[in-house]
Amino acid sequence: MNIKEKVYRTLSTSRELTSLLARDRRGRCVYPGISPNAGSYPIIVYNVISDVPVLTADGIEMERRVTMRLQILTKDGHYEHIYDAMNKIMKGLGFMRRQSLEMAEREVFVFCVDYVIGIGVDE
């Protein structure tokens, strides 16, 4: 299982986290890349924004650094409890928080958090 699949599986199966999110008609509340117009909020969207080599030996990549961006989308801007649960999960997977950003897009409030992890090239 690659790191993107591992993050998705862990986020989407956490009862603590998913109980704070709204589900669409298909029962989803965590989306890869971009969310369709879910129609209900809050939801989480995640994607890999960087995957770069950090350790090489004899011309062979040994380790890489992956940065994942998780976005909490809400209608009311209240994301604190969702962030706490999400942050706990990401730390449990070995990620470190790099930065966060709050913004508003149209009628949706977005809280973005970037997490970084160093992993082997086979993961």
N, CA, C and O atoms as CSV, one atom per row, in Angstrom:
chain,resi,resn,atom,element,x,y,z
A,1,MET,N,N,0.851,-1.172,0.000
A,1,MET,CA,C,0.000,0.000,0.000
A,1,MET,C,C,0.899,1.238,0.000
A,1,MET,O,O,1.817,1.337,0.814
A,2,ASN,N,N,0.638,2.184,-0.912
A,2,ASN,CA,C,1.448,3.396,-0.946
A,2,ASN,C,C,0.960,4.395,0.106
A,2,ASN,O,O,-0.087,4.198,0.723
A,3,ILE,N,N,1.724,5.458,0.302
A,3,ILE,CA,C,1.433,6.408,1.379
A,3,ILE,C,C,0.096,7.115,1.176
A,3,ILE,O,O,-0.608,7.391,2.147
A,4,LYS,N,N,-0.260,7.409,-0.063
A,4,LYS,CA,C,-1.539,8.067,-0.337
A,4,LYS,C,C,-2.712,7.161,0.048
A,4,LYS,O,O,-3.682,7.618,0.652
A,5,GLU,N,N,-2.617,5.890,-0.300
A,5,GLU,CA,C,-3.661,4.932,0.068
A,5,GLU,C,C,-3.736,4.749,1.579
A,5,GLU,O,O,-4.823,4.625,2.145
A,6,LYS,N,N,-2.583,4.734,2.222
A,6,LYS,CA,C,-2.525,4.563,3.673
A,6,LYS,C,C,-3.208,5.738,4.382
A,6,LYS,O,O,-3.962,5.537,5.335
A,7,VAL,N,N,-2.945,6.953,3.918
A,7,VAL,CA,C,-3.572,8.136,4.505
A,7,VAL,C,C,-5.084,8.083,4.297
A,7,VAL,O,O,-5.848,8.318,5.233
A,8,TYR,N,N,-5.518,7.775,3.078
A,8,TYR,CA,C,-6.958,7.699,2.797
A,8,TYR,C,C,-7.638,6.655,3.666
A,8,TYR,O,O,-8.660,6.934,4.293
A,9,ARG,N,N,-7.086,5.479,3.706
A,9,ARG,CA,C,-7.692,4.389,4.479
A,9,ARG,C,C,-7.795,4.755,5.958
A,9,ARG,O,O,-8.819,4.503,6.592
A,10,THR,N,N,-6.740,5.345,6.504
A,10,THR,CA,C,-6.738,5.684,7.920
A,10,THR,C,C,-7.726,6.806,8.229
A,10,THR,O,O,-8.454,6.732,9.218
A,11,LEU,N,N,-7.756,7.838,7.396
A,11,LEU,CA,C,-8.707,8.935,7.612
A,11,LEU,C,C,-10.149,8.452,7.476
A,11,LEU,O,O,-10.989,8.750,8.325
A,12,SER,N,N,-10.430,7.718,6.422
A,12,SER,CA,C,-11.815,7.345,6.131
A,12,SER,C,C,-12.362,6.248,7.042
A,12,SER,O,O,-13.575,6.040,7.086
A,13,THR,N,N,-11.499,5.547,7.764
A,13,THR,CA,C,-11.983,4.507,8.675
A,13,THR,C,C,-11.952,4.935,10.140
A,13,THR,O,O,-12.328,4.157,11.018
A,14,SER,N,N,-11.512,6.149,10.410
A,14,SER,CA,C,-11.489,6.643,11.788
A,14,SER,C,C,-12.889,7.081,12.203
A,14,SER,O,O,-13.437,8.036,11.652
A,15,ARG,N,N,-13.453,6.391,13.159
A,15,ARG,CA,C,-14.800,6.759,13.622
A,15,ARG,C,C,-14.798,8.129,14.290
A,15,ARG,O,O,-15.745,8.904,14.151
A,16,GLU,N,N,-13.710,8.418,15.023
A,16,GLU,CA,C,-13.613,9.717,15.691
A,16,GLU,C,C,-13.682,10.852,14.674
A,16,GLU,O,O,-14.367,11.850,14.899
A,17,LEU,N,N,-12.974,10.702,13.558
A,17,LEU,CA,C,-12.945,11.741,12.537
A,17,LEU,C,C,-14.224,11.757,11.704
A,17,LEU,O,O,-14.843,12.809,11.543
A,18,THR,N,N,-14.621,10.618,11.180
A,18,THR,CA,C,-15.766,10.591,10.258
A,18,THR,C,C,-17.082,10.965,10.944
A,18,THR,O,O,-18.024,11.397,10.280
A,19,SER,N,N,-17.151,10.803,12.258
A,19,SER,CA,C,-18.380,11.204,12.956
A,19,SER,C,C,-18.553,12.725,12.956
A,19,SER,O,O,-19.650,13.227,13.197
A,20,LEU,N,N,-17.472,13.453,12.686
A,20,LEU,CA,C,-17.518,14.918,12.648
A,20,LEU,C,C,-17.784,15.457,11.242
A,20,LEU,O,O,-17.967,16.661,11.063
A,21,LEU,N,N,-17.805,14.565,10.240
A,21,LEU,CA,C,-17.927,14.969,8.842
A,21,LEU,C,C,-19.294,14.597,8.272
A,21,LEU,O,O,-19.982,13.718,8.791
A,22,ALA,N,N,-19.669,15.281,7.203
A,22,ALA,CA,C,-20.921,14.985,6.501
A,22,ALA,C,C,-20.626,13.997,5.376
A,22,ALA,O,O,-19.587,14.087,4.722
A,23,ARG,N,N,-21.524,13.073,5.155
A,23,ARG,CA,C,-21.349,12.071,4.098
A,23,ARG,C,C,-22.200,12.444,2.882
A,23,ARG,O,O,-23.277,13.027,3.003
A,24,ASP,N,N,-21.674,12.085,1.703
A,24,ASP,CA,C,-22.454,12.313,0.484
A,24,ASP,C,C,-23.389,11.119,0.268
A,24,ASP,O,O,-23.492,10.242,1.125
A,25,ARG,N,N,-24.061,11.093,-0.869
A,25,ARG,CA,C,-25.014,10.008,-1.155
A,25,ARG,C,C,-24.357,8.637,-1.174
A,25,ARG,O,O,-25.007,7.627,-0.904
A,26,ARG,N,N,-23.065,8.603,-1.494
A,26,ARG,CA,C,-22.347,7.332,-1.566
A,26,ARG,C,C,-21.638,6.992,-0.261
A,26,ARG,O,O,-20.898,6.011,-0.190
A,27,GLY,N,N,-21.864,7.806,0.775
A,27,GLY,CA,C,-21.289,7.533,2.081
A,27,GLY,C,C,-19.870,8.045,2.270
A,27,GLY,O,O,-19.230,7.730,3.273
A,28,ARG,N,N,-19.362,8.839,1.313
A,28,ARG,CA,C,-17.989,9.346,1.409
A,28,ARG,C,C,-17.953,10.693,2.132
A,28,ARG,O,O,-18.893,11.484,2.064
A,29,CYS,N,N,-16.835,10.926,2.828
A,29,CYS,CA,C,-16.614,12.218,3.486
A,29,CYS,C,C,-15.154,12.647,3.364
A,29,CYS,O,O,-14.791,13.750,3.774
A,30,VAL,N,N,-14.316,11.775,2.801
A,30,VAL,CA,C,-12.906,12.056,2.541
A,30,VAL,C,C,-12.681,11.827,1.051
A,30,VAL,O,O,-12.984,10.757,0.523
A,31,TYR,N,N,-12.141,12.852,0.375
A,31,TYR,CA,C,-12.009,12.800,-1.079
A,31,TYR,C,C,-10.560,12.981,-1.521
A,31,TYR,O,O,-9.854,13.828,-0.975
A,32,PRO,N,N,-10.104,12.197,-2.505
A,32,PRO,CA,C,-8.760,12.399,-3.057
A,32,PRO,C,C,-8.756,13.508,-4.111
A,32,PRO,O,O,-9.610,13.528,-4.997
A,33,GLY,N,N,-7.805,14.419,-4.013
A,33,GLY,CA,C,-7.605,15.424,-5.056
A,33,GLY,C,C,-8.562,16.584,-5.042
A,33,GLY,O,O,-8.164,17.711,-4.744
A,34,ILE,N,N,-9.796,16.339,-5.353
A,34,ILE,CA,C,-10.798,17.398,-5.437
A,34,ILE,C,C,-12.140,16.784,-5.058
A,34,ILE,O,O,-12.406,15.616,-5.342
A,35,SER,N,N,-12.970,17.581,-4.420
A,35,SER,CA,C,-14.275,17.029,-4.058
A,35,SER,C,C,-15.274,17.389,-5.135
A,35,SER,O,O,-15.269,18.499,-5.665
A,36,PRO,N,N,-16.120,16.447,-5.445
A,36,PRO,CA,C,-17.235,16.840,-6.303
A,36,PRO,C,C,-18.099,17.775,-5.462
A,36,PRO,O,O,-17.887,17.864,-4.253
A,37,ASN,N,N,-19.029,18.449,-6.036
A,37,ASN,CA,C,-19.898,19.292,-5.226
A,37,ASN,C,C,-20.677,18.378,-4.299
A,37,ASN,O,O,-21.756,17.889,-4.636
A,38,ALA,N,N,-20.108,18.158,-3.124
A,38,ALA,CA,C,-20.683,17.200,-2.183
A,38,ALA,C,C,-22.064,17.624,-1.719
A,38,ALA,O,O,-22.898,16.780,-1.391
A,39,GLY,N,N,-22.310,18.925,-1.691
A,39,GLY,CA,C,-23.622,19.400,-1.274
A,39,GLY,C,C,-23.766,19.502,0.226
A,39,GLY,O,O,-24.659,20.194,0.715
A,40,SER,N,N,-22.911,18.832,0.961
A,40,SER,CA,C,-22.971,18.896,2.412
A,40,SER,C,C,-21.552,19.020,2.954
A,40,SER,O,O,-20.601,18.481,2.388
A,41,TYR,N,N,-21.438,19.725,4.033
A,41,TYR,CA,C,-20.139,19.989,4.636
A,41,TYR,C,C,-20.265,19.811,6.138
A,41,TYR,O,O,-21.369,19.929,6.671
A,42,PRO,N,N,-19.195,19.537,6.825
A,42,PRO,CA,C,-17.783,19.557,6.471
A,42,PRO,C,C,-17.317,18.255,5.823
A,42,PRO,O,O,-17.886,17.187,6.046
A,43,ILE,N,N,-16.259,18.379,5.010
A,43,ILE,CA,C,-15.602,17.244,4.371
A,43,ILE,C,C,-14.094,17.481,4.399
A,43,ILE,O,O,-13.635,18.568,4.750
A,44,ILE,N,N,-13.328,16.451,4.024
A,44,ILE,CA,C,-11.874,16.562,3.908
A,44,ILE,C,C,-11.465,16.185,2.492
A,44,ILE,O,O,-11.956,15.208,1.928
A,45,VAL,N,N,-10.564,16.971,1.932
A,45,VAL,CA,C,-9.960,16.680,0.629
A,45,VAL,C,C,-8.461,16.565,0.862
A,45,VAL,O,O,-7.882,17.378,1.583
A,46,TYR,N,N,-7.824,15.562,0.259
A,46,TYR,CA,C,-6.386,15.380,0.457
A,46,TYR,C,C,-5.706,15.159,-0.884
A,46,TYR,O,O,-6.322,14.668,-1.830
A,47,ASN,N,N,-4.416,15.529,-0.963
A,47,ASN,CA,C,-3.617,15.215,-2.140
A,47,ASN,C,C,-2.134,15.330,-1.814
A,47,ASN,O,O,-1.736,15.992,-0.855
A,48,VAL,N,N,-1.342,14.677,-2.625
A,48,VAL,CA,C,0.112,14.765,-2.509
A,48,VAL,C,C,0.525,16.025,-3.257
A,48,VAL,O,O,0.196,16.178,-4.433
A,49,ILE,N,N,1.241,16.931,-2.596
A,49,ILE,CA,C,1.676,18.151,-3.278
A,49,ILE,C,C,3.168,18.135,-3.570
A,49,ILE,O,O,3.660,18.968,-4.330
A,50,SER,N,N,3.898,17.188,-2.968
A,50,SER,CA,C,5.326,17.100,-3.233
A,50,SER,C,C,5.814,15.693,-2.895
A,50,SER,O,O,5.399,15.101,-1.898
A,51,ASP,N,N,6.696,15.172,-3.734
A,51,ASP,CA,C,7.315,13.861,-3.515
A,51,ASP,C,C,8.719,13.964,-4.107
A,51,ASP,O,O,8.905,13.792,-5.312
A,52,VAL,N,N,9.708,14.245,-3.251
A,52,VAL,CA,C,11.052,14.530,-3.733
A,52,VAL,C,C,12.088,13.632,-3.070
A,52,VAL,O,O,11.922,13.256,-1.910
A,53,PRO,N,N,13.158,13.282,-3.788
A,53,PRO,CA,C,14.233,12.498,-3.184
A,53,PRO,C,C,14.978,13.333,-2.140
A,53,PRO,O,O,15.215,14.524,-2.341
A,54,VAL,N,N,15.347,12.692,-1.020
A,54,VAL,CA,C,16.112,13.399,0.014
A,54,VAL,C,C,17.408,12.680,0.375
A,54,VAL,O,O,18.295,13.268,0.993
A,55,LEU,N,N,17.517,11.416,-0.007
A,55,LEU,CA,C,18.731,10.670,0.302
A,55,LEU,C,C,19.060,9.766,-0.876
A,55,LEU,O,O,18.247,8.939,-1.289
A,56,THR,N,N,20.265,9.937,-1.410
A,56,THR,CA,C,20.726,9.072,-2.495
A,56,THR,C,C,22.098,8.524,-2.128
A,56,THR,O,O,22.864,9.151,-1.396
A,57,ALA,N,N,22.384,7.356,-2.648
A,57,ALA,CA,C,23.697,6.738,-2.443
A,57,ALA,C,C,24.074,6.006,-3.719
A,57,ALA,O,O,23.299,5.196,-4.228
A,58,ASP,N,N,25.253,6.285,-4.233
A,58,ASP,CA,C,25.720,5.669,-5.470
A,58,ASP,C,C,24.725,5.845,-6.612
A,58,ASP,O,O,24.533,4.944,-7.429
A,59,GLY,N,N,24.101,7.011,-6.657
A,59,GLY,CA,C,23.169,7.312,-7.736
A,59,GLY,C,C,21.810,6.643,-7.602
A,59,GLY,O,O,21.019,6.654,-8.546
A,60,ILE,N,N,21.529,6.060,-6.442
A,60,ILE,CA,C,20.258,5.369,-6.218
A,60,ILE,C,C,19.476,6.107,-5.138
A,60,ILE,O,O,20.012,6.423,-4.076
A,61,GLU,N,N,18.229,6.372,-5.416
A,61,GLU,CA,C,17.371,7.042,-4.434
A,61,GLU,C,C,17.059,6.072,-3.295
A,61,GLU,O,O,16.562,4.969,-3.522
A,62,MET,N,N,17.357,6.500,-2.072
A,62,MET,CA,C,17.155,5.653,-0.897
A,62,MET,C,C,15.941,6.091,-0.069
A,62,MET,O,O,15.241,5.263,0.513
A,63,GLU,N,N,15.710,7.388,-0.028
A,63,GLU,CA,C,14.607,7.922,0.771
A,63,GLU,C,C,14.011,9.120,0.062
A,63,GLU,O,O,14.690,9.823,-0.687
A,64,ARG,N,N,12.729,9.340,0.313
A,64,ARG,CA,C,12.047,10.477,-0.284
A,64,ARG,C,C,11.213,11.186,0.775
A,64,ARG,O,O,10.885,10.609,1.812
A,65,ARG,N,N,10.878,12.434,0.503
A,65,ARG,CA,C,10.050,13.220,1.410
A,65,ARG,C,C,8.737,13.511,0.692
A,65,ARG,O,O,8.722,14.070,-0.405
A,66,VAL,N,N,7.652,13.125,1.324
A,66,VAL,CA,C,6.315,13.305,0.747
A,66,VAL,C,C,5.560,14.340,1.583
A,66,VAL,O,O,5.501,14.250,2.809
A,67,THR,N,N,4.989,15.316,0.893
A,67,THR,CA,C,4.152,16.314,1.556
A,67,THR,C,C,2.715,16.112,1.114
A,67,THR,O,O,2.403,16.132,-0.077
A,68,MET,N,N,1.848,15.919,2.094
A,68,MET,CA,C,0.412,15.749,1.846
A,68,MET,C,C,-0.299,17.011,2.302
A,68,MET,O,O,0.010,17.555,3.362
A,69,ARG,N,N,-1.256,17.480,1.501
A,69,ARG,CA,C,-2.092,18.615,1.896
A,69,ARG,C,C,-3.491,18.089,2.189
A,69,ARG,O,O,-4.128,17.460,1.344
A,70,LEU,N,N,-3.948,18.359,3.396
A,70,LEU,CA,C,-5.302,18.013,3.793
A,70,LEU,C,C,-6.082,19.303,3.965
A,70,LEU,O,O,-5.613,20.245,4.603
A,71,GLN,N,N,-7.275,19.338,3.394
A,71,GLN,CA,C,-8.119,20.528,3.457
A,71,GLN,C,C,-9.438,20.177,4.117
A,71,GLN,O,O,-10.121,19.237,3.710
A,72,ILE,N,N,-9.783,20.930,5.125
A,72,ILE,CA,C,-11.084,20.777,5.778
A,72,ILE,C,C,-11.985,21.856,5.188
A,72,ILE,O,O,-11.694,23.045,5.310
A,73,LEU,N,N,-13.066,21.448,4.557
A,73,LEU,CA,C,-14.019,22.384,3.956
A,73,LEU,C,C,-15.267,22.440,4.817
A,73,LEU,O,O,-15.883,21.410,5.091
A,74,THR,N,N,-15.643,23.637,5.245
A,74,THR,CA,C,-16.829,23.809,6.078
A,74,THR,C,C,-17.666,24.967,5.550
A,74,THR,O,O,-17.169,25.811,4.804
A,75,LYS,N,N,-18.907,25.001,5.929
A,75,LYS,CA,C,-19.783,26.128,5.584
A,75,LYS,C,C,-19.705,27.219,6.636
A,75,LYS,O,O,-19.947,28.386,6.330
A,76,ASP,N,N,-19.368,26.858,7.887
A,76,ASP,CA,C,-19.410,27.823,8.984
A,76,ASP,C,C,-18.041,28.211,9.542
A,76,ASP,O,O,-17.964,29.070,10.420
A,77,GLY,N,N,-16.966,27.601,9.056
A,77,GLY,CA,C,-15.630,27.934,9.537
A,77,GLY,C,C,-15.226,27.256,10.827
A,77,GLY,O,O,-14.133,27.501,11.336
A,78,HIS,N,N,-16.090,26.402,11.367
A,78,HIS,CA,C,-15.761,25.686,12.609
A,78,HIS,C,C,-15.109,24.349,12.253
A,78,HIS,O,O,-15.792,23.404,11.856
A,79,TYR,N,N,-13.814,24.279,12.393
A,79,TYR,CA,C,-13.067,23.089,12.009
A,79,TYR,C,C,-12.187,22.552,13.134
A,79,TYR,O,O,-11.513,21.539,12.944
A,80,GLU,N,N,-12.172,23.192,14.285
A,80,GLU,CA,C,-11.212,22.872,15.338
A,80,GLU,C,C,-11.247,21.405,15.757
A,80,GLU,O,O,-10.195,20.772,15.849
A,81,HIS,N,N,-12.424,20.857,16.011
A,81,HIS,CA,C,-12.530,19.452,16.449
A,81,HIS,C,C,-12.102,18.501,15.332
A,81,HIS,O,O,-11.478,17.471,15.586
A,82,ILE,N,N,-12.443,18.857,14.102
A,82,ILE,CA,C,-12.036,18.040,12.955
A,82,ILE,C,C,-10.514,18.066,12.830
A,82,ILE,O,O,-9.881,17.029,12.632
A,83,TYR,N,N,-9.941,19.249,12.946
A,83,TYR,CA,C,-8.487,19.376,12.866
A,83,TYR,C,C,-7.803,18.561,13.965
A,83,TYR,O,O,-6.815,17.878,13.695
A,84,ASP,N,N,-8.302,18.621,15.176
A,84,ASP,CA,C,-7.697,17.866,16.284
A,84,ASP,C,C,-7.669,16.370,15.977
A,84,ASP,O,O,-6.648,15.713,16.179
A,85,ALA,N,N,-8.789,15.830,15.489
A,85,ALA,CA,C,-8.862,14.400,15.160
A,85,ALA,C,C,-7.948,14.070,13.979
A,85,ALA,O,O,-7.250,13.057,14.001
A,86,MET,N,N,-7.948,14.912,12.957
A,86,MET,CA,C,-7.122,14.694,11.777
A,86,MET,C,C,-5.636,14.765,12.135
A,86,MET,O,O,-4.852,13.934,11.676
A,87,ASN,N,N,-5.247,15.734,12.936
A,87,ASN,CA,C,-3.858,15.911,13.344
A,87,ASN,C,C,-3.366,14.701,14.143
A,87,ASN,O,O,-2.232,14.255,13.968
A,88,LYS,N,N,-4.209,14.186,15.003
A,88,LYS,CA,C,-3.874,12.989,15.793
A,88,LYS,C,C,-3.607,11.798,14.869
A,88,LYS,O,O,-2.666,11.036,15.091
A,89,ILE,N,N,-4.418,11.642,13.855
A,89,ILE,CA,C,-4.255,10.547,12.895
A,89,ILE,C,C,-2.950,10.696,12.117
A,89,ILE,O,O,-2.184,9.741,11.986
A,90,MET,N,N,-2.705,11.891,11.607
A,90,MET,CA,C,-1.503,12.111,10.796
A,90,MET,C,C,-0.229,11.930,11.614
A,90,MET,O,O,0.746,11.365,11.119
A,91,LYS,N,N,-0.224,12.399,12.846
A,91,LYS,CA,C,0.931,12.185,13.726
A,91,LYS,C,C,1.136,10.696,13.988
A,91,LYS,O,O,2.269,10.217,14.034
A,92,GLY,N,N,0.028,9.965,14.159
A,92,GLY,CA,C,0.095,8.524,14.374
A,92,GLY,C,C,0.686,7.775,13.187
A,92,GLY,O,O,1.265,6.701,13.351
A,93,LEU,N,N,0.539,8.343,11.986
A,93,LEU,CA,C,1.116,7.749,10.778
A,93,LEU,C,C,2.577,8.137,10.587
A,93,LEU,O,O,3.237,7.634,9.678
A,94,GLY,N,N,3.093,9.035,11.440
A,94,GLY,CA,C,4.483,9.446,11.350
A,94,GLY,C,C,4.712,10.773,10.649
A,94,GLY,O,O,5.859,11.160,10.427
A,95,PHE,N,N,3.650,11.475,10.297
A,95,PHE,CA,C,3.774,12.772,9.637
A,95,PHE,C,C,4.041,13.874,10.653
A,95,PHE,O,O,3.670,13.770,11.822
A,96,MET,N,N,4.695,14.931,10.179
A,96,MET,CA,C,4.890,16.150,10.972
A,96,MET,C,C,4.164,17.277,10.252
A,96,MET,O,O,4.190,17.365,9.024
A,97,ARG,N,N,3.520,18.131,11.023
A,97,ARG,CA,C,2.815,19.264,10.428
A,97,ARG,C,C,3.839,20.279,9.940
A,97,ARG,O,O,4.760,20.638,10.675
A,98,ARG,N,N,3.685,20.737,8.721
A,98,ARG,CA,C,4.625,21.693,8.134
A,98,ARG,C,C,4.064,23.111,8.207
A,98,ARG,O,O,4.748,24.023,8.671
A,99,GLN,N,N,2.833,23.301,7.757
A,99,GLN,CA,C,2.224,24.632,7.758
A,99,GLN,C,C,0.714,24.508,7.645
A,99,GLN,O,O,0.188,23.452,7.293
A,100,SER,N,N,0.029,25.597,7.947
A,100,SER,CA,C,-1.422,25.627,7.788
A,100,SER,C,C,-1.838,26.983,7.240
A,100,SER,O,O,-1.097,27.962,7.326
A,101,LEU,N,N,-3.038,27.019,6.675
A,101,LEU,CA,C,-3.530,28.220,6.017
A,101,LEU,C,C,-5.052,28.207,6.060
A,101,LEU,O,O,-5.682,27.186,5.782
A,102,GLU,N,N,-5.635,29.345,6.408
A,102,GLU,CA,C,-7.082,29.503,6.368
A,102,GLU,C,C,-7.449,30.387,5.188
A,102,GLU,O,O,-6.774,31.378,4.911
A,103,MET,N,N,-8.530,30.019,4.491
A,103,MET,CA,C,-9.011,30.853,3.397
A,103,MET,C,C,-10.490,30.594,3.173
A,103,MET,O,O,-11.060,29.647,3.714
A,104,ALA,N,N,-11.095,31.443,2.373
A,104,ALA,CA,C,-12.501,31.274,2.015
A,104,ALA,C,C,-12.605,31.262,0.501
A,104,ALA,O,O,-11.997,32.086,-0.183
A,105,GLU,N,N,-13.377,30.324,-0.011
A,105,GLU,CA,C,-13.638,30.219,-1.448
A,105,GLU,C,C,-15.138,30.200,-1.650
A,105,GLU,O,O,-15.829,29.268,-1.239
A,106,ARG,N,N,-15.621,31.240,-2.285
A,106,ARG,CA,C,-17.053,31.408,-2.503
A,106,ARG,C,C,-17.779,31.317,-1.172
A,106,ARG,O,O,-17.614,32.196,-0.326
A,107,GLU,N,N,-18.570,30.289,-0.966
A,107,GLU,CA,C,-19.340,30.165,0.277
A,107,GLU,C,C,-18.788,29.083,1.202
A,107,GLU,O,O,-19.486,28.618,2.103
A,108,VAL,N,N,-17.539,28.682,0.981
A,108,VAL,CA,C,-16.941,27.601,1.757
A,108,VAL,C,C,-15.667,28.101,2.431
A,108,VAL,O,O,-14.832,28.754,1.804
A,109,PHE,N,N,-15.531,27.786,3.709
A,109,PHE,CA,C,-14.304,28.076,4.437
A,109,PHE,C,C,-13.382,26.864,4.306
A,109,PHE,O,O,-13.821,25.722,4.440
A,110,VAL,N,N,-12.095,27.127,4.042
A,110,VAL,CA,C,-11.133,26.051,3.828
A,110,VAL,C,C,-9.961,26.227,4.790
A,110,VAL,O,O,-9.357,27.297,4.859
A,111,PHE,N,N,-9.651,25.178,5.520
A,111,PHE,CA,C,-8.470,25.160,6.379
A,111,PHE,C,C,-7.532,24.107,5.806
A,111,PHE,O,O,-7.851,22.918,5.811
A,112,CYS,N,N,-6.370,24.544,5.309
A,112,CYS,CA,C,-5.387,23.658,4.687
A,112,CYS,C,C,-4.261,23.381,5.668
A,112,CYS,O,O,-3.783,24.282,6.357
A,113,VAL,N,N,-3.842,22.120,5.721
A,113,VAL,CA,C,-2.704,21.747,6.548
A,113,VAL,C,C,-1.784,20.864,5.711
A,113,VAL,O,O,-2.226,19.881,5.116
A,114,ASP,N,N,-0.512,21.218,5.669
A,114,ASP,CA,C,0.492,20.410,4.973
A,114,ASP,C,C,1.241,19.570,5.989
A,114,ASP,O,O,1.704,20.070,7.015
A,115,TYR,N,N,1.352,18.280,5.686
A,115,TYR,CA,C,2.083,17.336,6.528
A,115,TYR,C,C,3.203,16.723,5.708
A,115,TYR,O,O,3.037,16.484,4.512
A,116,VAL,N,N,4.346,16.466,6.338
A,116,VAL,CA,C,5.489,15.898,5.639
A,116,VAL,C,C,5.970,14.637,6.364
A,116,VAL,O,O,5.888,14.525,7.587
A,117,ILE,N,N,6.477,13.689,5.555
A,117,ILE,CA,C,7.029,12.458,6.104
A,117,ILE,C,C,8.193,12.014,5.222
A,117,ILE,O,O,8.165,12.194,4.005
A,118,GLY,N,N,9.196,11.444,5.836
A,118,GLY,CA,C,10.304,10.820,5.094
A,118,GLY,C,C,10.067,9.327,5.066
A,118,GLY,O,O,9.852,8.704,6.105
A,119,ILE,N,N,10.108,8.751,3.864
A,119,ILE,CA,C,9.852,7.312,3.730
A,119,ILE,C,C,10.820,6.705,2.719
A,119,ILE,O,O,11.444,7.416,1.931
A,120,GLY,N,N,10.932,5.391,2.755
A,120,GLY,CA,C,11.756,4.693,1.783
A,120,GLY,C,C,11.137,4.742,0.403
A,120,GLY,O,O,9.940,4.995,0.268
A,121,VAL,N,N,11.919,4.508,-0.602
A,121,VAL,CA,C,11.424,4.617,-1.981
A,121,VAL,C,C,10.424,3.531,-2.336
A,121,VAL,O,O,9.677,3.685,-3.302
A,122,ASP,N,N,10.388,2.449,-1.592
A,122,ASP,CA,C,9.474,1.358,-1.886
A,122,ASP,C,C,8.109,1.515,-1.234
A,122,ASP,O,O,7.209,0.709,-1.470
A,123,GLU,N,N,7.954,2.539,-0.424
A,123,GLU,CA,C,6.670,2.733,0.276
A,123,GLU,C,C,5.741,3.569,-0.535
A,123,GLU,O,O,4.618,3.836,-0.107
